Amino acid sequence: MDASNHPESVAAWFASQWFTSPLVDGAVDSLMGRISVNSQGLIGAKEILAVDGPYGVGKTSLIFDLSRRLYPGFVAKARPGAVPTWTPIPGVTHDRVPIMWVQLQAFASLKVLYGSILDFLRFPVHGTGGILASRVFRALDRFDVRLLILDDVHKLRESQQASRDIIDALHTLNTNVGERGGTLCLVGSDMTQRTLLHHPQIDSRLKTFHLDPFEITTDDGKRDWQRFLRDVENLCRPFLPDHETGFLYRTLPAYLYARTQGHMQDIQQLLKEGFRRAITAQQSMDRDLLDTVPLSERASRAEALLRTPQRQPTKRKSRTAS
């Protein structure tokens, strides 16, 4: 595609691209391995997987990539363009929903947790907690759910009784999905601080994968950062013919890190918006252009701190005793 003739189409294509990262890709590979082990184990409760990390490091993007990789294998026999189905018993056919991604609300209670699952499957969400629970487990069986992803788990309510009810619910959900060789996956921020995840019912089966920002304090970290930028450059450079090789990963790695502090959300915003402005205005994707791209308040505050000269403490002169 010629960027000079179709700049908006090229920008839209680049904005939709998945930026490969050794940090994220390594976590995805590990998660896929554990999910495979769960699918082959004995019937019953399985290992619960968790993805933990600060805001803006790419946890949700990781889950989307994981789902994209797994989904074709779950529906391999489906006709192209058709809704996947399965037949649990002769004469009964249901839609197949092998992967569910449910985003939880703030201070989510047990009923909100069940209601979110039912709403994803377009089931009624009214009724008592017991009715909702029964409806959830029937729906998970009916649609043959193999990977149940609960995102923003840190939003679950943690009062004493609410935590007790939610712990029991997570344990039962894990058992229900596990009976089909499936996996329960929890995603959230600072989950190691959440009381409900330290309960023996959950903690005894929980395997947590921590996702952190890029770091450049070690040689390995610097290499990972530059490899990441090189891969991004390889995506966009064919549409920027006047740019020299290394314009991102050799010339701008320190600048790009100062702007984003290695947080994937800000990195993608900076590079994708910078690319869009470069090809639509036919400008160089350099520091001057990237300076015009606004980022999150978190990134801007951190950048200001990095660029503020640190004052050295003033040494006091010792007084001579008279």
CSV table of C-alpha atoms in Angstrom, one decimal:
chain,number,residue,atom,x,y,z
A,1,MET,CA,0.0,0.0,0.0
A,2,ASP,CA,1.3,3.4,-1.0
A,3,ALA,CA,1.3,5.7,2.1
A,4,SER,CA,1.5,8.9,-0.1
A,5,ASN,CA,-1.8,8.0,-1.8
A,6,HIS,CA,-3.6,6.4,1.1
A,7,PRO,CA,-2.2,7.9,4.3
A,8,GLU,CA,-5.3,7.5,6.4
A,9,SER,CA,-5.6,3.8,5.4
A,10,VAL,CA,-2.0,3.1,6.2
A,11,ALA,CA,-2.3,4.9,9.6
A,12,ALA,CA,-5.4,2.9,10.4
A,13,TRP,CA,-3.5,-0.3,9.5
A,14,PHE,CA,-0.6,0.7,11.7
A,15,ALA,CA,-2.8,1.6,14.6
A,16,SER,CA,-4.3,-1.9,14.5
A,17,GLN,CA,-1.0,-3.7,14.7
A,18,TRP,CA,0.2,-5.7,17.7
A,19,PHE,CA,3.6,-4.6,18.9
A,20,THR,CA,5.6,-7.6,19.8
A,21,SER,CA,7.4,-7.4,23.1
A,22,PRO,CA,9.7,-9.9,24.8
A,23,LEU,CA,7.9,-9.1,28.1
A,24,VAL,CA,4.4,-9.6,26.9
A,25,ASP,CA,5.1,-12.4,24.4
A,26,GLY,CA,7.0,-14.4,27.1
A,27,ALA,CA,4.0,-14.1,29.5
A,28,VAL,CA,1.6,-15.2,26.7
A,29,ASP,CA,3.7,-18.3,25.9
A,30,SER,CA,3.8,-19.2,29.6
A,31,LEU,CA,0.0,-18.8,30.0
A,32,MET,CA,-0.6,-20.9,26.9
A,33,GLY,CA,1.6,-23.6,28.4
A,34,ARG,CA,-0.4,-23.6,31.7
A,35,ILE,CA,-3.7,-23.6,29.8
A,36,SER,CA,-2.6,-26.6,27.8
A,37,VAL,CA,-1.7,-28.5,31.0
A,38,ASN,CA,-5.1,-27.7,32.5
A,39,SER,CA,-6.8,-29.0,29.4
A,40,GLN,CA,-5.0,-32.4,29.7
A,41,GLY,CA,-5.4,-32.9,33.5
A,42,LEU,CA,-8.0,-34.8,35.5
A,43,ILE,CA,-11.6,-33.5,35.6
A,44,GLY,CA,-12.1,-31.0,38.4
A,45,ALA,CA,-10.7,-27.7,39.7
A,46,LYS,CA,-7.6,-26.6,37.8
A,47,GLU,CA,-4.7,-24.2,38.3
A,48,ILE,CA,-6.1,-20.6,38.4
A,49,LEU,CA,-4.0,-18.2,36.3
A,50,ALA,CA,-3.5,-14.5,37.1
A,51,VAL,CA,-2.0,-11.6,35.2
A,52,ASP,CA,-0.9,-8.8,37.5
A,53,GLY,CA,0.9,-5.5,36.9
A,54,PRO,CA,0.6,-1.7,37.3
A,55,TYR,CA,-1.8,0.3,35.1
A,56,GLY,CA,-0.8,0.9,31.5
A,57,VAL,CA,1.7,-2.0,31.0
A,58,GLY,CA,-0.5,-3.9,28.5
A,59,LYS,CA,-2.4,-6.5,30.6
A,60,THR,CA,-5.6,-6.2,28.5
A,61,SER,CA,-3.6,-6.3,25.3
A,62,LEU,CA,-1.9,-9.4,26.5
A,63,ILE,CA,-5.2,-11.1,27.1
A,64,PHE,CA,-6.5,-10.1,23.7
A,65,ASP,CA,-3.3,-11.6,22.1
A,66,LEU,CA,-3.7,-14.8,24.2
A,67,SER,CA,-7.3,-15.1,23.1
A,68,ARG,CA,-6.5,-14.6,19.4
A,69,ARG,CA,-3.9,-17.3,19.6
A,70,LEU,CA,-6.1,-19.8,21.4
A,71,TYR,CA,-9.5,-19.2,19.7
A,72,PRO,CA,-8.8,-20.9,16.3
A,73,GLY,CA,-7.8,-24.2,18.0
A,74,PHE,CA,-11.1,-24.2,20.0
A,75,VAL,CA,-13.3,-23.8,16.8
A,76,ALA,CA,-11.1,-25.6,14.3
A,77,LYS,CA,-14.1,-27.4,12.8
A,78,ALA,CA,-16.3,-24.4,12.4
A,79,ARG,CA,-17.2,-23.3,8.8
A,80,PRO,CA,-15.7,-20.0,7.8
A,81,GLY,CA,-18.1,-17.2,8.6
A,82,ALA,CA,-20.4,-19.4,10.6
A,83,VAL,CA,-21.2,-19.2,14.3
A,84,PRO,CA,-19.3,-22.1,16.0
A,85,THR,CA,-21.6,-24.8,17.5
A,86,TRP,CA,-21.3,-28.0,19.3
A,87,THR,CA,-23.6,-31.0,20.1
A,88,PRO,CA,-23.2,-32.2,23.7
A,89,ILE,CA,-25.8,-34.9,23.2
A,90,PRO,CA,-27.4,-36.2,20.0
A,91,GLY,CA,-30.1,-33.9,18.7
A,92,VAL,CA,-29.1,-30.9,20.9
A,93,THR,CA,-26.9,-28.2,19.4
A,94,HIS,CA,-25.7,-25.1,21.1
A,95,ASP,CA,-23.6,-22.1,20.1
A,96,ARG,CA,-19.9,-22.5,21.3
A,97,VAL,CA,-18.3,-19.7,23.2
A,98,PRO,CA,-14.9,-21.2,24.2
A,99,ILE,CA,-13.4,-17.9,25.4
A,100,MET,CA,-15.2,-15.3,27.6
A,101,TRP,CA,-13.8,-12.0,28.6
A,102,VAL,CA,-15.7,-10.2,31.4
A,103,GLN,CA,-14.7,-6.7,32.6
A,104,LEU,CA,-15.8,-6.2,36.2
A,105,GLN,CA,-17.3,-3.0,37.6
A,106,ALA,CA,-16.1,-1.0,40.6
A,107,PHE,CA,-16.9,-2.5,44.0
A,108,ALA,CA,-18.4,-5.5,42.2
A,109,SER,CA,-20.4,-7.7,44.5
A,110,LEU,CA,-21.3,-11.4,44.1
A,111,LYS,CA,-24.4,-10.6,42.2
A,112,VAL,CA,-22.5,-8.1,39.9
A,113,LEU,CA,-19.9,-10.8,39.2
A,114,TYR,CA,-22.6,-13.3,38.2
A,115,GLY,CA,-24.6,-10.7,36.3
A,116,SER,CA,-21.5,-9.6,34.3
A,117,ILE,CA,-21.0,-13.2,33.2
A,118,LEU,CA,-24.6,-13.6,32.2
A,119,ASP,CA,-24.7,-10.3,30.4
A,120,PHE,CA,-21.8,-11.4,28.3
A,121,LEU,CA,-23.8,-14.4,27.2
A,122,ARG,CA,-27.0,-12.3,26.8
A,123,PHE,CA,-28.8,-14.1,29.6
A,124,PRO,CA,-31.2,-12.5,32.0
A,125,VAL,CA,-29.5,-10.9,35.0
A,126,HIS,CA,-32.4,-10.6,37.4
A,127,GLY,CA,-33.1,-12.9,40.4
A,128,THR,CA,-31.5,-13.8,43.7
A,129,GLY,CA,-27.9,-14.7,44.1
A,130,GLY,CA,-28.7,-18.4,44.1
A,131,ILE,CA,-30.8,-18.2,40.9
A,132,LEU,CA,-28.0,-16.2,39.2
A,133,ALA,CA,-25.4,-18.7,40.3
A,134,SER,CA,-27.4,-21.6,38.9
A,135,ARG,CA,-28.0,-19.8,35.7
A,136,VAL,CA,-24.3,-19.0,35.3
A,137,PHE,CA,-23.2,-22.6,35.7
A,138,ARG,CA,-25.8,-23.8,33.3
A,139,ALA,CA,-24.7,-21.2,30.8
A,140,LEU,CA,-21.0,-22.0,31.1
A,141,ASP,CA,-21.8,-25.7,30.4
A,142,ARG,CA,-24.2,-24.9,27.6
A,143,PHE,CA,-21.7,-22.7,25.7
A,144,ASP,CA,-18.7,-25.0,26.4
A,145,VAL,CA,-16.6,-22.2,27.9
A,146,ARG,CA,-13.0,-23.2,28.1
A,147,LEU,CA,-11.3,-20.0,29.1
A,148,LEU,CA,-13.1,-17.6,31.5
A,149,ILE,CA,-11.2,-14.3,31.8
A,150,LEU,CA,-12.3,-12.0,34.6
A,151,ASP,CA,-10.6,-8.6,34.1
A,152,ASP,CA,-10.2,-5.8,36.7
A,153,VAL,CA,-10.4,-8.3,39.5
A,154,HIS,CA,-9.0,-5.6,41.8
A,155,LYS,CA,-12.4,-4.0,41.7
A,156,LEU,CA,-14.2,-6.9,43.5
A,157,ARG,CA,-15.7,-5.8,46.8
A,158,GLU,CA,-13.6,-6.8,49.8
A,159,SER,CA,-15.9,-6.4,52.8
A,160,GLN,CA,-15.8,-9.4,55.1
A,161,GLN,CA,-19.0,-11.1,53.9
A,162,ALA,CA,-18.5,-10.1,50.3
A,163,SER,CA,-15.0,-11.5,50.2
A,164,ARG,CA,-16.3,-14.8,51.7
A,165,ASP,CA,-19.0,-15.1,49.0
A,166,ILE,CA,-16.7,-14.1,46.1
A,167,ILE,CA,-14.0,-16.6,47.3
A,168,ASP,CA,-16.6,-19.4,47.2
A,169,ALA,CA,-17.8,-18.2,43.8
A,170,LEU,CA,-14.3,-18.1,42.3
A,171,HIS,CA,-13.6,-21.6,43.6
A,172,THR,CA,-16.8,-22.9,42.2
A,173,LEU,CA,-16.3,-21.2,38.8
A,174,ASN,CA,-12.8,-22.7,38.6
A,175,THR,CA,-14.3,-26.2,39.4
A,176,ASN,CA,-17.1,-25.8,36.8
A,177,VAL,CA,-14.8,-24.6,34.0
A,178,GLY,CA,-12.1,-27.2,35.0
A,179,GLU,CA,-14.5,-30.0,34.6
A,180,ARG,CA,-14.3,-29.3,30.8
A,181,GLY,CA,-10.6,-29.0,30.9
A,182,GLY,CA,-10.9,-25.2,31.0
A,183,THR,CA,-9.1,-22.4,32.8
A,184,LEU,CA,-10.1,-19.5,35.0
A,185,CYS,CA,-7.9,-16.5,34.4
A,186,LEU,CA,-7.9,-13.4,36.7
A,187,VAL,CA,-6.5,-10.0,35.5
A,188,GLY,CA,-5.9,-6.9,37.6
A,189,SER,CA,-3.6,-4.4,39.2
A,190,ASP,CA,-1.8,-4.9,42.5
A,191,MET,CA,-3.5,-8.2,43.0
A,192,THR,CA,-0.9,-9.4,45.5
A,193,GLN,CA,-2.4,-6.8,47.9
A,194,ARG,CA,-6.0,-8.3,47.6
A,195,THR,CA,-7.1,-10.2,50.6
A,196,LEU,CA,-9.4,-12.5,48.8
A,197,LEU,CA,-6.6,-13.9,46.6
A,198,HIS,CA,-4.6,-15.0,49.7
A,199,HIS,CA,-7.4,-17.3,50.9
A,200,PRO,CA,-6.3,-21.0,50.8
A,201,GLN,CA,-9.2,-21.8,48.4
A,202,ILE,CA,-7.7,-19.5,45.8
A,203,ASP,CA,-4.0,-19.2,46.8
A,204,SER,CA,-3.5,-23.0,46.8
A,205,ARG,CA,-4.3,-23.1,43.1
A,206,LEU,CA,-3.2,-19.6,41.9
A,207,LYS,CA,-0.3,-19.1,39.5
A,208,THR,CA,0.5,-15.4,39.0
A,209,PHE,CA,2.3,-13.8,36.0
A,210,HIS,CA,3.6,-10.3,36.7
A,211,LEU,CA,3.8,-7.9,33.8
A,212,ASP,CA,6.1,-4.9,34.3
A,213,PRO,CA,7.1,-1.9,32.2
A,214,PHE,CA,10.3,-2.1,30.2
A,215,GLU,CA,13.4,-1.2,32.2
A,216,ILE,CA,16.8,0.1,31.0
A,217,THR,CA,18.8,-0.2,34.2
A,218,THR,CA,20.4,-3.5,33.1
A,219,ASP,CA,22.1,-4.6,29.9
A,220,ASP,CA,19.3,-7.2,29.2
A,221,GLY,CA,16.7,-4.5,29.7
A,222,LYS,CA,18.3,-2.1,27.3
A,223,ARG,CA,18.6,-4.9,24.7
A,224,ASP,CA,14.9,-5.8,25.1
A,225,TRP,CA,13.9,-2.1,24.7
A,226,GLN,CA,16.0,-1.7,21.6
A,227,ARG,CA,14.7,-4.9,20.1
A,228,PHE,CA,11.2,-3.8,20.7
A,229,LEU,CA,11.8,-0.5,19.0
A,230,ARG,CA,13.6,-2.2,16.1
A,231,ASP,CA,10.5,-4.5,15.5
A,232,VAL,CA,8.2,-1.4,15.5
A,233,GLU,CA,10.6,0.3,13.1
A,234,ASN,CA,10.5,-2.7,10.8
A,235,LEU,CA,6.7,-2.3,10.6
A,236,CYS,CA,6.6,1.4,9.8
A,237,ARG,CA,9.8,2.1,7.9
A,238,PRO,CA,8.5,0.7,4.5
A,239,PHE,CA,6.0,3.6,4.6
A,240,LEU,CA,8.7,6.1,5.6
A,241,PRO,CA,11.3,5.7,2.7
A,242,ASP,CA,13.3,8.8,3.6
A,243,HIS,CA,14.1,7.6,7.1
A,244,GLU,CA,17.4,5.9,7.8
A,245,THR,CA,17.7,2.5,9.4
A,246,GLY,CA,17.8,2.9,13.1
A,247,PHE,CA,15.8,6.1,13.3
A,248,LEU,CA,13.9,4.7,16.2
A,249,TYR,CA,16.0,2.0,17.9
A,250,ARG,CA,19.4,3.7,17.5
A,251,THR,CA,18.6,7.4,17.5
A,252,LEU,CA,15.6,7.8,19.9
A,253,PRO,CA,15.6,5.0,22.5
A,254,ALA,CA,16.6,7.2,25.4
A,255,TYR,CA,14.1,9.9,24.3
A,256,LEU,CA,11.3,7.4,23.9
A,257,TYR,CA,11.9,5.9,27.3
A,258,ALA,CA,11.9,9.3,29.0
A,259,ARG,CA,8.6,10.1,27.4
A,260,THR,CA,6.9,6.7,28.3
A,261,GLN,CA,9.0,5.2,31.1
A,262,GLY,CA,8.5,1.8,29.3
A,263,HIS,CA,4.7,1.6,29.8
A,264,MET,CA,3.2,-0.1,26.8
A,265,GLN,CA,0.0,2.0,26.7
A,266,ASP,CA,2.0,5.2,26.4
A,267,ILE,CA,4.5,3.7,24.0
A,268,GLN,CA,1.7,2.6,21.6
A,269,GLN,CA,0.0,6.0,21.8
A,270,LEU,CA,3.3,7.9,21.1
A,271,LEU,CA,4.5,5.7,18.2
A,272,LYS,CA,1.1,5.1,16.5
A,273,GLU,CA,0.0,8.8,16.7
A,274,GLY,CA,3.5,9.9,15.7
A,275,PHE,CA,3.4,7.6,12.6
A,276,ARG,CA,-0.1,8.9,11.7
A,277,ARG,CA,1.1,12.5,11.9
A,278,ALA,CA,4.3,11.8,9.9
A,279,ILE,CA,2.6,10.2,6.9
A,280,THR,CA,-0.5,12.4,6.7
A,281,ALA,CA,1.7,15.6,7.0
A,282,GLN,CA,4.6,14.1,5.0
A,283,GLN,CA,7.0,15.0,7.8
A,284,SER,CA,9.9,13.1,9.5
A,285,MET,CA,9.0,10.9,12.4
A,286,ASP,CA,11.6,12.5,14.6
A,287,ARG,CA,11.9,14.0,18.0
A,288,ASP,CA,10.4,17.4,17.0
A,289,LEU,CA,7.2,15.6,15.7
A,290,LEU,CA,6.9,13.2,18.6
A,291,ASP,CA,7.2,16.1,21.0
A,292,THR,CA,3.8,17.2,19.7
A,293,VAL,CA,2.0,14.0,20.7
A,294,PRO,CA,0.4,14.3,24.1
A,295,LEU,CA,0.5,11.3,26.5
A,296,SER,CA,-1.1,10.4,29.8
A,297,GLU,CA,-0.8,12.5,32.9
A,298,ARG,CA,1.2,9.7,34.5
A,299,ALA,CA,3.7,9.7,31.7
A,300,SER,CA,4.0,13.5,31.6
A,301,ARG,CA,4.5,13.8,35.4
A,302,ALA,CA,7.2,11.1,35.3
A,303,GLU,CA,8.9,12.7,32.4
A,304,ALA,CA,9.0,16.0,34.1
A,305,LEU,CA,10.7,14.4,37.2
A,306,LEU,CA,13.2,12.7,35.0
A,307,ARG,CA,14.2,15.9,33.3
A,308,THR,CA,14.3,18.0,36.4
A,309,PRO,CA,17.9,18.5,37.6
A,310,GLN,CA,18.4,16.9,41.0
A,311,ARG,CA,19.9,19.3,43.5
A,312,GLN,CA,22.8,18.1,45.4
A,313,PRO,CA,22.5,18.5,49.2
A,314,THR,CA,24.4,21.5,50.5
A,315,LYS,CA,27.2,20.7,52.8
A,316,ARG,CA,27.1,22.7,56.0
A,317,LYS,CA,30.4,24.2,57.2
A,318,SER,CA,31.5,22.9,60.5
A,319,ARG,CA,31.7,25.5,63.2
A,320,THR,CA,34.9,25.8,65.3
A,321,ALA,CA,34.2,25.7,68.9
A,322,SER,CA,35.3,28.8,70.6
